[in-house]
Amino acid sequence: MFYLIKFIDQRYINSFLEKGQIHYEPLYYFSELERKTGDRRIGDAFEGNACFNPINLPIFFLMKNKKGKVIKAVPFKNNNLRMVKGLPEKLKQRIGICSFFYVAAEDLEYFTGKDGNRYYKFNDRIISELVNFIKKDDRIPVMIHNIPEFAKRCEKQHSPLKPVYYYDESDFNNWDSITTNSPIFYSQLKRKVYSGQHEVRLLKILKELNEGENIEIGNIKTIARVLDRDGLCNDKYIFKC
């Protein structure tokens, strides 16, 4: 059992449910968002890239004589030093993403009610992460409870649903595995500091460079439901199994 949650502005709830309207923004938008505003809740300056920050890796400046022989190794520390590899800027402007919060079976707590029926709710960790994610805006959570059907409809629009891979930028052992993958894999990478977002993404090649785009997959009222924001944030939302 697993679910997707999409946080949507109240103005777009009806178009999302009745038309299945999904909005994509280019990867470049999110990288520029952090650079220009410092937003690290939605923005990420390294969107579309893999990066390695060698905090715990010893680095030395090598001093050589005129003959090229090393005469001294001077240790060097710089927490802002990074190795970065990723998509060209134009590809970041061409690849669009639409993000969802992923809730897995291990994120749920099950119990038997007084009526003898089985119920479940989101566990404390997920509640905390959901609240942290939406506390600065008024978006409404919509839960998609039939992910296979939702994913199938999106794929018909050439928009596959992909998990985000969270990696530790201080662990150099990850570098080879994530930088030798296919180029499109860079659009699925996020640093571990963002792992609380539990993100999965729809990916789409945009028609216009660096412009948002919508698709419609049809009415999704039978596979999605609007959640009560206050109930969710106050850990009062209970679902019947």
Phi, psi and omega in degrees: 000126177206159186220161170246141175238129177245129179264119190233139173300139183309326182297336187250006181300311183296316180293329177291315183282316187278329181247347187066037182283124183239131182254135179245141171240147179293151176307323183301325180301317184286327177290321179289331181299316178288319182299320186271328186241348183080007181291116177246009177275316176248321181282157177205111183299338182256022177300132181083009181231160163252140178221152179232124179249101188282061182299317185259009181263124179293129180236139183229144165272129180261121177265127183240154175274184183297336180272001178087007180276135179289123180251343180198140175246116182258118179296145184226132177233130176207106183292348180263001179284129182221145167263130183228134177217137181183203183284146171300155183304321182294327177289325176296332178276345182262332182269121179258148178229151171229123191256148178225152175270128185260129177243116182264172181301323181288353178269005183247150173245132183252147178202162177258127181281173179298338179275001179087354179277156178270137179228166173214161174214166177290142180284171186300321182296315180294319177302315181299317182289323176295315180297318179297326184287328186246005187293340184261007178215181185247022182294153183258133178280131175240125183260127175263116186255000173235080185294317179305317180293317179298313181296320180298317179295321180293320180297330176296337177263018180060041181227088182287150175269122185234140174286150173274136178261115180267127183234156180270112184288351178265359181256105185291341179297337179282340192303309182298317185292324183270342181262354177254006177282181180293151182305324182296339181297333178298334180282355179250005185267139171217146176290152186302334180299340180262007188297338178294350179280345178047052192268137162237157188227147162267134180248143179208139172281119185282148180288321182247140181296124175060034177235139176294162183207147177248149167231164177231131182246010178093168183305128182241021182297334181278348182239007181216156177214145178281132178262152176283117184300313182293320178297320179295313183290337180259016175060036181249005184272118183237136182244142176276135180290000000 
